[in-house]
Coordinates of C-alpha atoms in Angstrom, one line a residue:
X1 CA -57.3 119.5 65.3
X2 CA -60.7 119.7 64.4
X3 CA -63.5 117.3 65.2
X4 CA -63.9 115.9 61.6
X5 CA -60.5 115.4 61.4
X6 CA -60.1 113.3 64.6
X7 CA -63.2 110.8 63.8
X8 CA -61.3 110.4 60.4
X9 CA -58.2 109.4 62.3
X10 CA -59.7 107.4 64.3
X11 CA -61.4 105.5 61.4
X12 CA -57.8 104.9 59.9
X13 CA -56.4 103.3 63.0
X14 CA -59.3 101.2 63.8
X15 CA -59.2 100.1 59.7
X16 CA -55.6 99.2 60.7
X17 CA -55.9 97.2 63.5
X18 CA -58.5 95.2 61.7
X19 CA -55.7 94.7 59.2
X20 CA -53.0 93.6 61.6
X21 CA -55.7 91.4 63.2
X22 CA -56.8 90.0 60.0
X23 CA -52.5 89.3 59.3
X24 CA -52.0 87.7 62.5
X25 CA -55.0 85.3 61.9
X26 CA -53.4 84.3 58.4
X27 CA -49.9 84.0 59.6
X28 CA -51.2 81.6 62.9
X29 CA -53.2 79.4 59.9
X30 CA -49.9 79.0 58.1
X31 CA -48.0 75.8 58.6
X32 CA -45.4 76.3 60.6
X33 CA -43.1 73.4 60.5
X34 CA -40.1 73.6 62.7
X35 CA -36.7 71.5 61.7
X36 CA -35.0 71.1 65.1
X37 CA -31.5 69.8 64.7
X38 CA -30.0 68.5 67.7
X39 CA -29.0 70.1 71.2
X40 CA -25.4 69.9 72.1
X41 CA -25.5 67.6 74.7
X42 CA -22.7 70.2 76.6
X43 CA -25.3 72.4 77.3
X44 CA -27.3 72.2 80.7
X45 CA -31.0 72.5 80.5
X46 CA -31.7 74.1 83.4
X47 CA -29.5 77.3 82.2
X48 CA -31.5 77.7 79.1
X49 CA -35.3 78.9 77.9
X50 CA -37.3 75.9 77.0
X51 CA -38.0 76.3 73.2
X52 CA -39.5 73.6 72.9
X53 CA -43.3 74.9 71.6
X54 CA -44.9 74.2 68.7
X55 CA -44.0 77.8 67.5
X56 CA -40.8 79.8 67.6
X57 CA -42.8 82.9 67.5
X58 CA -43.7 86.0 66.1
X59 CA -41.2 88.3 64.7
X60 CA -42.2 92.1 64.0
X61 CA -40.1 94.2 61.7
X62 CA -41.4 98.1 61.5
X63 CA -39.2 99.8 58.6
X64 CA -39.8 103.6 58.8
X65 CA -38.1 105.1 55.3
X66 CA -40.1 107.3 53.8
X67 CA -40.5 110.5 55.9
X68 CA -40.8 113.3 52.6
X69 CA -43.5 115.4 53.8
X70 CA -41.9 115.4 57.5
X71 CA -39.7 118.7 58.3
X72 CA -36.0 118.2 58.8
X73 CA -36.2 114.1 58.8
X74 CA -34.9 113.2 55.5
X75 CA -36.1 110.0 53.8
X76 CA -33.8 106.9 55.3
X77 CA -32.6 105.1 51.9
X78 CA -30.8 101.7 52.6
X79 CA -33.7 100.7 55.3
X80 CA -35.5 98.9 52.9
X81 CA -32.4 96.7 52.0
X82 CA -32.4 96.1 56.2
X83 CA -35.6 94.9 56.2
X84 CA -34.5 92.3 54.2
X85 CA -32.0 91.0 55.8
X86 CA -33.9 90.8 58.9
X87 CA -36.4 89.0 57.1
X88 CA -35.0 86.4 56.2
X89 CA -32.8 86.5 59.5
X90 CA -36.3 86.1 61.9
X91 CA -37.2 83.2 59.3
X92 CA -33.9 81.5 59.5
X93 CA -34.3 81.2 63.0
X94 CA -37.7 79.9 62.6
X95 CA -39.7 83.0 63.4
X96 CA -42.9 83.5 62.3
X97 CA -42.5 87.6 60.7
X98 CA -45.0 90.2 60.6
X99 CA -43.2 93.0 58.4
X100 CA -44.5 96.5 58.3
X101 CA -43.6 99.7 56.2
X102 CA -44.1 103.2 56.7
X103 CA -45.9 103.4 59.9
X104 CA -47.0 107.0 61.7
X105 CA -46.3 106.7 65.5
X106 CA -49.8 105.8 66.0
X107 CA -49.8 102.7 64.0
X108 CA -46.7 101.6 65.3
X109 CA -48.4 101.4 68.8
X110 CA -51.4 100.0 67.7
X111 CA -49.7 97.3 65.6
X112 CA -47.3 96.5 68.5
X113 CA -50.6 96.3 71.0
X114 CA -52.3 93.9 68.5
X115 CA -49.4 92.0 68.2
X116 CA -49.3 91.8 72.6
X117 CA -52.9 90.9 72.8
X118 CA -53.8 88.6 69.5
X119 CA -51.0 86.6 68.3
X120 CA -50.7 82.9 69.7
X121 CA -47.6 83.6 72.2
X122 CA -49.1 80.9 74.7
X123 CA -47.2 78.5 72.4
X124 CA -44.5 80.4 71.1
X125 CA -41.0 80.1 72.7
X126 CA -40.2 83.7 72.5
X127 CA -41.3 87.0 70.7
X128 CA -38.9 89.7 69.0
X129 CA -39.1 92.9 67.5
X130 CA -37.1 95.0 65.1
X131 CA -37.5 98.9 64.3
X132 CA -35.9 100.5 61.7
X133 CA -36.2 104.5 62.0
X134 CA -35.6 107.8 63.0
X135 CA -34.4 108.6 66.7
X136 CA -33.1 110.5 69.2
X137 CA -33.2 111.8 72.9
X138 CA -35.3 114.1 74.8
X139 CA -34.9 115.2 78.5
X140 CA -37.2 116.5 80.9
X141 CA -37.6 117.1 84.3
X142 CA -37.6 114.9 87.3
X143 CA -38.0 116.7 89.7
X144 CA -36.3 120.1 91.0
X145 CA -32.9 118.7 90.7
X146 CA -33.2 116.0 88.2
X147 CA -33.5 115.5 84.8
X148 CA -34.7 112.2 82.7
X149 CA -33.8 111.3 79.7
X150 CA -35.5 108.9 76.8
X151 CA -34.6 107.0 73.6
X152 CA -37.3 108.1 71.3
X153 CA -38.1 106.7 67.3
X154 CA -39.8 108.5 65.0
X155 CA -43.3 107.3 62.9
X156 CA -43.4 108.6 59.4
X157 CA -45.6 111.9 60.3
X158 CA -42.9 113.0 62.8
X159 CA -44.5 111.9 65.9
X160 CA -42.7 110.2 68.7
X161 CA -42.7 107.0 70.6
X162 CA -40.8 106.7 73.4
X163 CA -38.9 102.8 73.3
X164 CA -39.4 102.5 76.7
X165 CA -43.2 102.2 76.1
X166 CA -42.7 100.0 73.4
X167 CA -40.8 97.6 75.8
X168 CA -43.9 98.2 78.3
X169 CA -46.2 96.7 75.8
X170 CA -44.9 93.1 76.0
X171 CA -43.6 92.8 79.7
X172 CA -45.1 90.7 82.1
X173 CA -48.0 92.6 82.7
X174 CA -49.5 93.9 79.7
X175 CA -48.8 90.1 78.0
X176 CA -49.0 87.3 80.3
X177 CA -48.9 84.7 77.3
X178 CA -44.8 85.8 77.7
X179 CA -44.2 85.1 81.2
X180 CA -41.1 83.4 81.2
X181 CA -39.7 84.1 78.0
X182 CA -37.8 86.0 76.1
X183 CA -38.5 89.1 74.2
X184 CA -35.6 90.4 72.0
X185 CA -35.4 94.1 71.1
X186 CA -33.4 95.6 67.9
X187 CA -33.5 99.0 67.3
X188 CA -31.6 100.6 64.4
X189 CA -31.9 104.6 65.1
X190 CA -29.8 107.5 66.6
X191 CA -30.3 108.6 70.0
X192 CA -28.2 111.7 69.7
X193 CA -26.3 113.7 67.4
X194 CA -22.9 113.2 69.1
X195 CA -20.2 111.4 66.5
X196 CA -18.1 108.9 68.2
X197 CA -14.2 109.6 67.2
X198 CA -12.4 106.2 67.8
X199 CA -9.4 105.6 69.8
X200 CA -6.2 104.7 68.2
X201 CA -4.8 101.7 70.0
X202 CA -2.7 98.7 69.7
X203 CA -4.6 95.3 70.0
X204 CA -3.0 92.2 70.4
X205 CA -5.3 89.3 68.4
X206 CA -5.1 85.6 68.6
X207 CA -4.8 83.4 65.9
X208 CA -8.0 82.5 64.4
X209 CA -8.0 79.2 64.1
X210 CA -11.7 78.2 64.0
X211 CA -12.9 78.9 60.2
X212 CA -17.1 79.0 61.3
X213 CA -15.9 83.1 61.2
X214 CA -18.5 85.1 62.8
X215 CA -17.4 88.2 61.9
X216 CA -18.1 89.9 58.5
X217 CA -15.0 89.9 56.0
X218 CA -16.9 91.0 53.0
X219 CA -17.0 94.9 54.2
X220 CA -13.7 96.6 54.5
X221 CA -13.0 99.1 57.4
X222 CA -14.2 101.9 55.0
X223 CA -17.2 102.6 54.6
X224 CA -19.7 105.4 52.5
X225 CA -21.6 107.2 55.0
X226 CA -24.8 108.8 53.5
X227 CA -25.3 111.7 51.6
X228 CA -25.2 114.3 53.9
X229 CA -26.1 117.3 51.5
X230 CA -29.5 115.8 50.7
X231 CA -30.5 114.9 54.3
X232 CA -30.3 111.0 53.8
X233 CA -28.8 110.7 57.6
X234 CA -29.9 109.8 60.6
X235 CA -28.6 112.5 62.2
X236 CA -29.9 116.1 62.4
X237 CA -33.5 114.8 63.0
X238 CA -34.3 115.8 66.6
X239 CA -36.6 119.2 67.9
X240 CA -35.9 121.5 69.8
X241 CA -35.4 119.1 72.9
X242 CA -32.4 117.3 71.8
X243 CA -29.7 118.6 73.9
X244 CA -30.0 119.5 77.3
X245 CA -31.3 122.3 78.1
X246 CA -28.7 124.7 80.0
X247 CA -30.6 125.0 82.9
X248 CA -30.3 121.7 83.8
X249 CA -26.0 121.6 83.8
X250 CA -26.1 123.6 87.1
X251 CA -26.3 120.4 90.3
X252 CA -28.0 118.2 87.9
X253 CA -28.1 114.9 87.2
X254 CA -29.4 113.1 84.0
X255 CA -30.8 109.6 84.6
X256 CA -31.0 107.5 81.5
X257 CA -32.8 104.2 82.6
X258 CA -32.3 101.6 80.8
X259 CA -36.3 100.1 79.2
X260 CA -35.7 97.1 80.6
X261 CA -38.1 94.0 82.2
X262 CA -36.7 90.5 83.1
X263 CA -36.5 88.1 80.4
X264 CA -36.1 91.3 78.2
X265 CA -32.9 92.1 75.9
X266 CA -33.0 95.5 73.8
X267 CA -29.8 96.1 71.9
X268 CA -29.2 99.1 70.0
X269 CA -26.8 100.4 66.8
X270 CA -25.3 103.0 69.1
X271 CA -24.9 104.5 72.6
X272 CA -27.4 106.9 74.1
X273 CA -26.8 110.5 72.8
X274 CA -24.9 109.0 69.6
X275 CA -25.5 109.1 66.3
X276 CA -26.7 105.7 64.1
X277 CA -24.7 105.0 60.7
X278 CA -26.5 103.6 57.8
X279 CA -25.6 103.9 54.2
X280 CA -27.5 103.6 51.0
X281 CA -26.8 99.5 51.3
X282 CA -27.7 99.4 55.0
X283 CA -27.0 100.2 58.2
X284 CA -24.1 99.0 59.8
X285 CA -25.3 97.2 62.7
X286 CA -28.3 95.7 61.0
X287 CA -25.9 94.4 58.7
X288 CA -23.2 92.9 61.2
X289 CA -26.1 91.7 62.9
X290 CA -28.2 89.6 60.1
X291 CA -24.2 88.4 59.1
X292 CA -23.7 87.1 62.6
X293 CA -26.9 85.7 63.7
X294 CA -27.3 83.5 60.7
X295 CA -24.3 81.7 60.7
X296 CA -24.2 78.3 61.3
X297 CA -22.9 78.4 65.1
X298 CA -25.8 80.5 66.1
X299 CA -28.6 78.7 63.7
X300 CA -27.6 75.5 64.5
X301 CA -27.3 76.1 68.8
X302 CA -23.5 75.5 69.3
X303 CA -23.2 79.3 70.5
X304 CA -25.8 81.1 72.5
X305 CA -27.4 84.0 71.7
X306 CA -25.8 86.6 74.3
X307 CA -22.1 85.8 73.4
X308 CA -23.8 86.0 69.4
X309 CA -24.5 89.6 70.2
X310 CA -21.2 90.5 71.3
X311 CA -19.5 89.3 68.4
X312 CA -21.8 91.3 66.4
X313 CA -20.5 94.8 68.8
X314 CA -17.2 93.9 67.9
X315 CA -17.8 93.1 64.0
X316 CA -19.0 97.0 64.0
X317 CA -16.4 98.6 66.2
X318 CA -13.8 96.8 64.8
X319 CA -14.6 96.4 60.5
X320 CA -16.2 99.9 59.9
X321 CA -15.3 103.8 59.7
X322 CA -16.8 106.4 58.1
X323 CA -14.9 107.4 54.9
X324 CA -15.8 110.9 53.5
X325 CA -12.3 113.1 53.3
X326 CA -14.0 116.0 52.0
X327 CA -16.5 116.9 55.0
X328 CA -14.0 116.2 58.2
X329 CA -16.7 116.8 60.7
X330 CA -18.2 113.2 59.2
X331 CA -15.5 111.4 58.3
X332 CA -13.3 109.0 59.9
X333 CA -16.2 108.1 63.0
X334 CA -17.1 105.0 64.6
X335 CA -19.5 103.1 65.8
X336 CA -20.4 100.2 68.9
X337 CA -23.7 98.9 69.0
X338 CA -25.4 98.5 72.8
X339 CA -26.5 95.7 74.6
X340 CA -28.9 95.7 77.8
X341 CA -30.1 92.3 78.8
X342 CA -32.2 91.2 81.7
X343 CA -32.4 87.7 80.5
X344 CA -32.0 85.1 83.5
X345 CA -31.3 81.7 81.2
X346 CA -29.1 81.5 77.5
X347 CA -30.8 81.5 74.4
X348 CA -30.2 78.6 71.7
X349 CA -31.8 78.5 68.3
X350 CA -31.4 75.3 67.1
X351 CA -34.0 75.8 64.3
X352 CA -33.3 75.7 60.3
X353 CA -36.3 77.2 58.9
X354 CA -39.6 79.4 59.9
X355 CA -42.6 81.1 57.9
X356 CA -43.1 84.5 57.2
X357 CA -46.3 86.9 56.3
X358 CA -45.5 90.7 54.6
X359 CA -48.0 93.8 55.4

């Protein structure tokens, strides 16, 4: 890369970050009203955050779709209709939401460190972030007889952020105003190309009897995957690092750590090395989630957030399956979401409303 090149690069990101600055500062002077229905008294204090400040907090929602010009990552139509729904998710749980589109892997870091050092999170109750994108795995070595492997997602010129540094950026270190509160992590990408082929097995249910559902009845158990011919997947969008290299089978051991801090919950649309569903409507997990987290038990604090989550795995494992007869390699798969929490309290949102700021 020559010199001219760089300074003009550099030019563009520090024109960014001005931007995001310049958002933040607009979204902080934006009333920010928060209609707090009641606790259940059931629910001990001392075993939940305090969200009790006068904001709920910032929400960030990065939707990569567009990659065109990018080789062998095929634009990811349905994302936008994700970003939606998380929109008005974040706002329905009173979150303040910084939504961003179409961001190289650059200005995804820089927006996420503006976001650490210049939003108000001092008196926020929590922060939580949402990236919608291209991913996979790479592995490298440890040392002589181990190898690492990472969860990476993909900016829109095919560059590569690893989620473990994205994590990094709001621990305890690098953003103080956190300390003590939860960060909440949603990332809707593949981190493999491996196709998860379900289990037939018999399943004993109980009665449902409570008719505040949480699960999603308005999708059947068939679903369209995308249109594989034209390279509208999430799969297939790796380098040449995505398996593991051969050399590495012989006494090895891969160690896959989770990109975790405490008060810190990541959850993603599928296990490490699998592949991420999404359709021209959405993406299965972001959907299941967004259906979940604003129904009434969660927005109005009878349920915490954790057991939320769960239901949302099950909603995807249980209500979806790839339906597309005439290519058997894709059709008939699976999917269950992944949870990694190091929260120490439950979360409640007992909030009916919150503001929001597009980019």
């Amino acid at each position: 890369m020559n010199q001219v090149r760089k300074e003009l690069i550099a030019k563009d990101l520090e024109a960014f970050q001005k931007a995001v600055e310049a958002k933040l500062q607009e979204i902080l002077n934006a009333p920010c009203d928060l209609n707090i229905a009641p606790a259940p008294g059931s629910i001990n204090e001392e075993d939940r955050y305090t969200f009790t400040h006068p904001r709920r907090g910032l929400a960030v929602i990065i939707n990569n779709e567009k990659f065109g010009f990018v080789k062998n990552l095929g634009d990811r139509n349905g994302s936008s209709a994700d970003a939606h729904y998380m929109f008005n998710m974040f706002k329905l749980l009173g979150f303040q939401v910084l939504h961003a589109t179409n961001l190289t892997a650059s200005k995804m870091l820089v927006l996420l460190k503006t976001v650490a050092k210049h939003f108000d999170h001092q008196n926020s109750d929590c922060f939580a972030c949402s990236i919608l994108s291209h991913g996979d795995q790479i592995f490298s070595k440890k040392d002589v007889d181990t190898c690492q492997r990472k969860d990476i997602l993909y900016g829109v010129d095919g560059e590569t952020l690893p989620t473990e540094l994205i994590t990094e950026i709001f621990d305890d270190q690098h953003c103080q105003a956190l300390i003590g509160k939860p960060r909440l992590f949603f990332f809707q990408a593949c981190r493999g190309d491996t196709l998860d082929e379900g289990v037939d097995i018999t399943v004993l249910r109980p009665r449902q009897s409570d008719t505040r559902k949480l699960e999603s009845t308005r999708e059947s158990s068939s679903v369209d995957p995308p249109d594989f011919g034209t390279k509208n997947e999430d799969d297939m969008e790796a380098g040449a690092k995505r398996h593991v290299p051969s050399e590495f089978y012989l006494n090895q051991v891969v160690i896959d750590p989770a990109p975790l801090y405490k008060d810190c919950l990541v959850m993603y649309a599928t296990p490490p090395g699998y592949y991420a569903w999404r359709r021209g409507t959405g993406a299965w997990f972001i959907q299941s989630l967004c259906d979940v987290l604003t129904s009434d038990p969660v927005r109005f604090g009878e349920i915490d957030l954790q057991k939320a989550l769960v239901h949302v795995s099950r909603n995807v494992a249980y209500n979806y399956e790839s339906n597309m007869p005439e290519n058997k390699k894709f059709h008939a798969k699976k999917e269950s979401p992944v949870l990694y929490s190091m929260l120490v309290k439950d979360i409640y949102f007992n909030v009916t409303r919150g503001e929001a700021m597009n980019m």
